[in-house]
Amino acid sequence: MQLWVLSTDGADPANAVRFVDLCAGSVARLEEIGWEDVGRRLRRALGGDEDPALQRLVPAIDLLDDDVDLSPTRYLDSQPATADIDGDRERLLDLLGGLRDSLPRLVTVDGSRRPPRTTIGELAKQGALTITQQRAGGLEDGGAAPVLTSRDVVEGRGPSGTAEYAADSVWLEAGDVVVPTVVSRPMAYVAERDVRALLGPGLQLLRVVPEVLDPQFLAGALRSEQVARLSSTMSGRHRVDIRRVEVTRLPLAEQRRLGRTLAALQRFSASLDEALSLGRGLTQALIDAVVDGDLEPDGV
């Protein structure tokens, strides 16, 4: 997206155009870039920031062509390709080195002694857990209270939203299990002990009775492929019917033992995703640096 600011204050020469990259150094998605931050970067550029990677005055004569490219980055000096490569390389190697040890070792179970199963709906009827959602209109944007959003759950991070709240708004408690109503793949979030946030829209909250159910054990069931099988599909996304999801009936001590393993597998998956994302970004940065002449083979 390009934003054109037409100014009449005479700050810039009449025969020049100032190109500004408002996302320099940012990897945020477009929808996550706040307008306050955009305005702050623009004011910084117009206030005399001479960083050639951020802004530059270009003579209008250079732009008079039928095929001229008006993308701001076309006229700005790119950041050195090697700026973060060393740090990213070390982070990637650390991640790859830890993956081997972080994957739990598992053994095959004798299928003839599998314990009985029940559904989350039945557990709710028995009082082992409750299922709730934020009421419609229960939150208003712009407040100071932290909110756990659907994107937070999808990306495996803590609360990032904010909102105003009412007396009957739903707050997270330690051990709560949260799943999106609509997902592209099975996922669940377990609230940590020190969390203090509101439940966001589009989320379902399962609050367990800790003397009966282990949250990590329950979250593991909600991350299994059976969730996709029991869900209605909408263009590659699934509307989750969590009441039909099956959970193995086990003593609490065994639930906790399996819950620790399921939590470890989730951490392994998160590290794997991070390594993949970091690896792709690092590879692209190395390609760009070699092509631009900033890096060359060492001794080859």
Short mmCIF file of C-alpha atoms in Angstrom, two decimals:
data_model
loop_
_atom_site.label_atom_id
_atom_site.label_comp_id
_atom_site.label_asym_id
_atom_site.label_seq_id
_atom_site.Cartn_x
_atom_site.Cartn_y
_atom_site.Cartn_z
CA MET A 1 0.00 0.00 0.00
CA GLN A 2 1.19 3.50 -0.82
CA LEU A 3 0.04 6.67 0.93
CA TRP A 4 0.41 9.99 -0.88
CA VAL A 5 0.56 13.12 1.31
CA LEU A 6 -0.12 16.36 -0.54
CA SER A 7 1.50 19.22 1.37
CA THR A 8 1.10 22.96 0.86
CA ASP A 9 3.36 24.12 3.68
CA GLY A 10 6.35 24.62 1.40
CA ALA A 11 8.61 22.37 3.46
CA ASP A 12 9.86 20.57 0.34
CA PRO A 13 10.90 22.10 -3.00
CA ALA A 14 8.07 22.38 -5.48
CA ASN A 15 10.01 20.42 -8.10
CA ALA A 16 10.72 17.39 -5.87
CA VAL A 17 8.86 14.47 -4.31
CA ARG A 18 9.75 13.06 -0.90
CA PHE A 19 9.58 9.26 -0.78
CA VAL A 20 9.22 7.74 2.69
CA ASP A 21 9.23 4.08 3.71
CA LEU A 22 6.90 3.95 6.72
CA CYS A 23 7.52 0.24 7.25
CA ALA A 24 11.32 0.27 7.17
CA GLY A 25 12.65 -2.47 9.40
CA SER A 26 9.17 -3.77 10.18
CA VAL A 27 7.94 -7.27 9.41
CA ALA A 28 4.42 -6.71 10.70
CA ARG A 29 1.46 -7.58 8.52
CA LEU A 30 -0.34 -4.64 6.97
CA GLU A 31 -3.37 -5.05 9.21
CA GLU A 32 -1.11 -4.98 12.28
CA ILE A 33 0.54 -1.64 11.46
CA GLY A 34 -1.18 0.99 13.60
CA TRP A 35 -1.89 4.41 12.11
CA GLU A 36 -0.35 6.09 15.15
CA ASP A 37 2.97 4.39 14.34
CA VAL A 38 2.63 5.34 10.67
CA GLY A 39 2.05 8.97 11.63
CA ARG A 40 4.99 8.94 14.04
CA ARG A 41 7.35 7.61 11.36
CA LEU A 42 6.09 10.15 8.84
CA ARG A 43 6.57 13.06 11.25
CA ARG A 44 10.06 11.82 12.02
CA ALA A 45 10.93 11.73 8.32
CA LEU A 46 9.47 15.16 7.63
CA GLY A 47 11.16 16.53 10.75
CA GLY A 48 14.64 16.09 9.34
CA ASP A 49 15.54 12.39 9.67
CA GLU A 50 18.13 12.05 6.91
CA ASP A 51 18.33 8.25 6.97
CA PRO A 52 18.47 7.39 3.22
CA ALA A 53 16.79 4.07 3.97
CA LEU A 54 13.82 5.91 5.45
CA GLN A 55 13.24 8.92 3.20
CA ARG A 56 14.67 10.79 0.20
CA LEU A 57 13.84 13.80 -1.96
CA VAL A 58 13.69 12.89 -5.66
CA PRO A 59 13.68 15.56 -8.41
CA ALA A 60 10.36 15.59 -10.25
CA ILE A 61 12.18 15.38 -13.59
CA ASP A 62 13.29 11.85 -12.63
CA LEU A 63 9.66 10.80 -12.36
CA LEU A 64 8.41 12.05 -15.72
CA ASP A 65 8.14 8.86 -17.74
CA ASP A 66 5.28 6.71 -19.03
CA ASP A 67 6.74 3.63 -17.32
CA VAL A 68 8.04 5.22 -14.13
CA ASP A 69 7.91 3.09 -10.98
CA LEU A 70 6.56 5.17 -8.07
CA SER A 71 7.10 2.57 -5.36
CA PRO A 72 8.90 4.37 -2.50
CA THR A 73 11.45 1.58 -1.97
CA ARG A 74 12.59 2.04 -5.60
CA TYR A 75 14.14 5.39 -4.59
CA LEU A 76 15.45 4.55 -1.12
CA ASP A 77 18.74 3.00 -0.08
CA SER A 78 17.97 -0.42 1.32
CA GLN A 79 19.21 -1.35 4.76
CA PRO A 80 22.49 -3.28 4.66
CA ALA A 81 21.60 -6.88 3.90
CA THR A 82 24.05 -8.10 6.51
CA ALA A 83 22.54 -6.06 9.38
CA ASP A 84 20.86 -8.92 11.25
CA ILE A 85 22.23 -11.96 9.45
CA ASP A 86 24.73 -12.97 12.15
CA GLY A 87 22.13 -12.73 14.91
CA ASP A 88 19.54 -14.63 12.86
CA ARG A 89 22.09 -17.31 12.00
CA GLU A 90 22.95 -17.88 15.66
CA ARG A 91 19.28 -17.95 16.65
CA LEU A 92 18.49 -20.47 13.90
CA LEU A 93 21.40 -22.73 14.86
CA ASP A 94 20.29 -22.62 18.51
CA LEU A 95 16.75 -23.56 17.51
CA LEU A 96 17.90 -26.40 15.27
CA GLY A 97 20.26 -27.69 17.94
CA GLY A 98 17.48 -27.77 20.53
CA LEU A 99 14.88 -29.48 18.37
CA ARG A 100 16.45 -32.92 18.68
CA ASP A 101 16.39 -32.86 22.48
CA SER A 102 12.98 -31.20 22.79
CA LEU A 103 11.06 -33.91 20.90
CA PRO A 104 9.70 -36.35 23.53
CA ARG A 105 10.53 -40.03 23.12
CA LEU A 106 7.35 -42.13 22.89
CA VAL A 107 6.65 -45.87 22.82
CA THR A 108 3.84 -47.88 21.25
CA VAL A 109 0.86 -48.70 23.47
CA ASP A 110 -0.85 -52.10 23.46
CA GLY A 111 -4.16 -51.35 21.72
CA SER A 112 -5.98 -54.04 23.71
CA ARG A 113 -5.67 -52.02 26.93
CA ARG A 114 -6.82 -48.63 25.72
CA PRO A 115 -9.04 -46.96 28.33
CA PRO A 116 -12.62 -45.84 27.61
CA ARG A 117 -13.35 -42.43 26.14
CA THR A 118 -15.92 -39.74 26.69
CA THR A 119 -16.80 -36.44 25.02
CA ILE A 120 -16.26 -32.88 26.18
CA GLY A 121 -20.03 -32.47 26.06
CA GLU A 122 -20.46 -35.31 28.55
CA LEU A 123 -17.74 -33.87 30.79
CA ALA A 124 -19.63 -30.57 30.78
CA LYS A 125 -22.86 -32.35 31.78
CA GLN A 126 -21.00 -34.06 34.61
CA GLY A 127 -19.65 -30.73 35.89
CA ALA A 128 -16.00 -31.51 35.13
CA LEU A 129 -15.75 -28.32 33.05
CA THR A 130 -17.77 -25.36 31.84
CA ILE A 131 -17.88 -23.90 28.33
CA THR A 132 -18.43 -20.20 27.78
CA GLN A 133 -17.94 -17.37 25.29
CA GLN A 134 -17.75 -13.60 25.58
CA ARG A 135 -21.27 -12.24 25.26
CA ALA A 136 -22.08 -10.27 22.12
CA GLY A 137 -21.21 -6.62 22.74
CA GLY A 138 -19.40 -7.53 25.94
CA LEU A 139 -16.25 -5.71 24.85
CA GLU A 140 -15.70 -2.30 23.31
CA ASP A 141 -12.50 -1.35 21.50
CA GLY A 142 -10.24 1.35 22.85
CA GLY A 143 -9.99 0.43 26.52
CA ALA A 144 -6.95 -0.41 28.59
CA ALA A 145 -7.80 -4.01 29.56
CA PRO A 146 -5.71 -6.67 27.77
CA VAL A 147 -7.64 -9.05 25.49
CA LEU A 148 -6.72 -12.50 24.19
CA THR A 149 -7.65 -12.46 20.48
CA SER A 150 -8.20 -15.26 17.98
CA ARG A 151 -4.94 -14.28 16.25
CA ASP A 152 -3.12 -14.61 19.58
CA VAL A 153 -4.34 -18.19 19.91
CA VAL A 154 -3.48 -19.00 16.29
CA GLU A 155 0.05 -17.60 16.66
CA GLY A 156 0.62 -19.08 20.13
CA ARG A 157 1.29 -15.79 21.91
CA GLY A 158 -0.07 -13.89 24.88
CA PRO A 159 -2.87 -11.30 24.85
CA SER A 160 -2.25 -8.45 22.39
CA GLY A 161 -5.62 -6.70 22.15
CA THR A 162 -7.19 -4.05 24.39
CA ALA A 163 -10.79 -3.17 25.16
CA GLU A 164 -13.26 -1.68 27.58
CA TYR A 165 -15.18 -4.22 29.61
CA ALA A 166 -18.44 -4.58 31.48
CA ALA A 167 -19.27 -6.15 34.83
CA ASP A 168 -20.24 -9.44 33.17
CA SER A 169 -17.27 -9.65 30.76
CA VAL A 170 -15.39 -12.96 30.81
CA TRP A 171 -11.88 -12.85 32.29
CA LEU A 172 -9.30 -15.60 31.82
CA GLU A 173 -8.15 -17.62 34.81
CA ALA A 174 -5.07 -19.80 35.20
CA GLY A 175 -5.63 -23.18 33.59
CA ASP A 176 -8.38 -22.05 31.21
CA VAL A 177 -8.28 -23.72 27.80
CA VAL A 178 -9.22 -21.48 24.87
CA VAL A 179 -10.00 -22.52 21.28
CA PRO A 180 -11.12 -20.41 18.29
CA THR A 181 -14.63 -20.97 16.99
CA VAL A 182 -13.31 -21.14 13.42
CA VAL A 183 -9.79 -22.41 12.61
CA SER A 184 -7.73 -23.66 9.68
CA ARG A 185 -6.08 -26.34 11.84
CA PRO A 186 -6.71 -27.68 15.36
CA MET A 187 -5.26 -25.47 18.09
CA ALA A 188 -5.73 -24.57 21.74
CA TYR A 189 -4.29 -22.06 24.21
CA VAL A 190 -3.76 -22.74 27.92
CA ALA A 191 -3.81 -19.65 30.15
CA GLU A 192 -0.69 -19.30 32.28
CA ARG A 193 -0.70 -18.76 36.02
CA ASP A 194 -0.04 -15.01 35.82
CA VAL A 195 -2.38 -14.16 32.94
CA ARG A 196 -4.86 -11.32 33.45
CA ALA A 197 -6.85 -10.72 30.30
CA LEU A 198 -10.33 -10.71 28.81
CA LEU A 199 -11.61 -13.44 26.51
CA GLY A 200 -11.81 -12.06 22.98
CA PRO A 201 -14.62 -12.56 20.46
CA GLY A 202 -14.64 -15.68 18.30
CA LEU A 203 -13.17 -17.79 21.12
CA GLN A 204 -14.55 -20.57 23.32
CA LEU A 205 -13.30 -20.99 26.88
CA LEU A 206 -13.23 -24.31 28.72
CA ARG A 207 -12.75 -23.93 32.48
CA VAL A 208 -11.86 -27.24 34.09
CA VAL A 209 -12.33 -28.47 37.62
CA PRO A 210 -8.63 -29.02 38.45
CA GLU A 211 -9.36 -31.96 40.76
CA VAL A 212 -10.92 -33.80 37.81
CA LEU A 213 -9.23 -32.62 34.59
CA ASP A 214 -5.72 -31.52 33.64
CA PRO A 215 -5.79 -28.46 31.31
CA GLN A 216 -2.79 -29.52 29.20
CA PHE A 217 -4.29 -32.99 28.73
CA LEU A 218 -7.58 -31.42 27.57
CA ALA A 219 -5.75 -28.95 25.28
CA GLY A 220 -3.94 -31.88 23.65
CA ALA A 221 -7.26 -33.47 22.72
CA LEU A 222 -8.37 -30.17 21.19
CA ARG A 223 -5.20 -30.03 19.08
CA SER A 224 -5.72 -33.51 17.63
CA GLU A 225 -6.87 -34.22 14.09
CA GLN A 226 -10.21 -35.52 15.34
CA VAL A 227 -11.21 -31.86 15.79
CA ALA A 228 -10.97 -31.34 12.02
CA ARG A 229 -12.94 -34.54 11.37
CA LEU A 230 -15.75 -33.44 13.69
CA SER A 231 -15.90 -29.88 12.35
CA SER A 232 -17.92 -28.43 9.49
CA THR A 233 -15.62 -27.17 6.73
CA MET A 234 -15.91 -23.70 5.19
CA SER A 235 -13.42 -23.04 2.36
CA GLY A 236 -10.52 -24.72 4.13
CA ARG A 237 -11.54 -23.50 7.60
CA HIS A 238 -13.30 -25.49 10.30
CA ARG A 239 -16.13 -24.46 12.60
CA VAL A 240 -15.23 -26.32 15.77
CA ASP A 241 -17.87 -28.35 17.61
CA ILE A 242 -15.86 -28.92 20.78
CA ARG A 243 -18.65 -30.80 22.59
CA ARG A 244 -18.16 -33.77 20.24
CA VAL A 245 -14.39 -34.00 20.77
CA GLU A 246 -13.45 -37.20 22.60
CA VAL A 247 -11.19 -37.38 25.65
CA THR A 248 -9.73 -40.53 27.18
CA ARG A 249 -10.95 -41.31 30.70
CA LEU A 250 -7.84 -41.46 32.90
CA PRO A 251 -6.92 -40.86 36.54
CA LEU A 252 -5.76 -37.30 37.20
CA ALA A 253 -2.14 -38.35 37.79
CA GLU A 254 -2.02 -40.07 34.39
CA GLN A 255 -3.68 -37.06 32.76
CA ARG A 256 -0.96 -34.83 34.17
CA ARG A 257 1.78 -37.17 32.96
CA LEU A 258 0.37 -37.18 29.43
CA GLY A 259 -0.39 -33.45 29.69
CA ARG A 260 3.29 -32.68 30.25
CA THR A 261 4.17 -34.66 27.13
CA LEU A 262 1.46 -32.97 25.06
CA ALA A 263 2.68 -29.54 26.24
CA ALA A 264 6.25 -30.51 25.27
CA LEU A 265 5.04 -31.52 21.80
CA GLN A 266 3.30 -28.16 21.44
CA ARG A 267 6.52 -26.34 22.39
CA PHE A 268 8.40 -28.47 19.85
CA SER A 269 5.88 -27.49 17.17
CA ALA A 270 6.24 -23.79 18.06
CA SER A 271 10.04 -24.02 17.86
CA LEU A 272 9.77 -25.82 14.54
CA ASP A 273 7.52 -23.07 13.15
CA GLU A 274 9.91 -20.40 14.40
CA ALA A 275 12.90 -22.18 12.85
CA LEU A 276 11.08 -22.52 9.52
CA SER A 277 10.09 -18.85 9.44
CA LEU A 278 13.52 -17.67 10.56
CA GLY A 279 15.26 -20.02 8.14
CA ARG A 280 13.29 -18.78 5.16
CA GLY A 281 13.91 -15.16 6.08
CA LEU A 282 17.62 -15.78 6.62
CA THR A 283 17.93 -17.63 3.31
CA GLN A 284 16.29 -14.74 1.46
CA ALA A 285 18.54 -12.21 3.22
CA LEU A 286 21.63 -14.23 2.24
CA ILE A 287 20.48 -14.47 -1.38
CA ASP A 288 19.87 -10.70 -1.49
CA ALA A 289 23.24 -9.96 0.14
CA VAL A 290 25.15 -12.13 -2.34
CA VAL A 291 23.28 -10.69 -5.33
CA ASP A 292 23.84 -7.11 -4.12
CA GLY A 293 27.54 -7.75 -3.51
CA ASP A 294 27.38 -7.34 0.29
CA LEU A 295 28.48 -10.94 0.96
CA GLU A 296 30.65 -13.46 -0.86
CA PRO A 297 31.73 -17.08 -0.29
CA ASP A 298 34.33 -17.53 2.45
CA GLY A 299 37.44 -19.05 0.89
CA VAL A 300 35.65 -20.73 -2.04
#
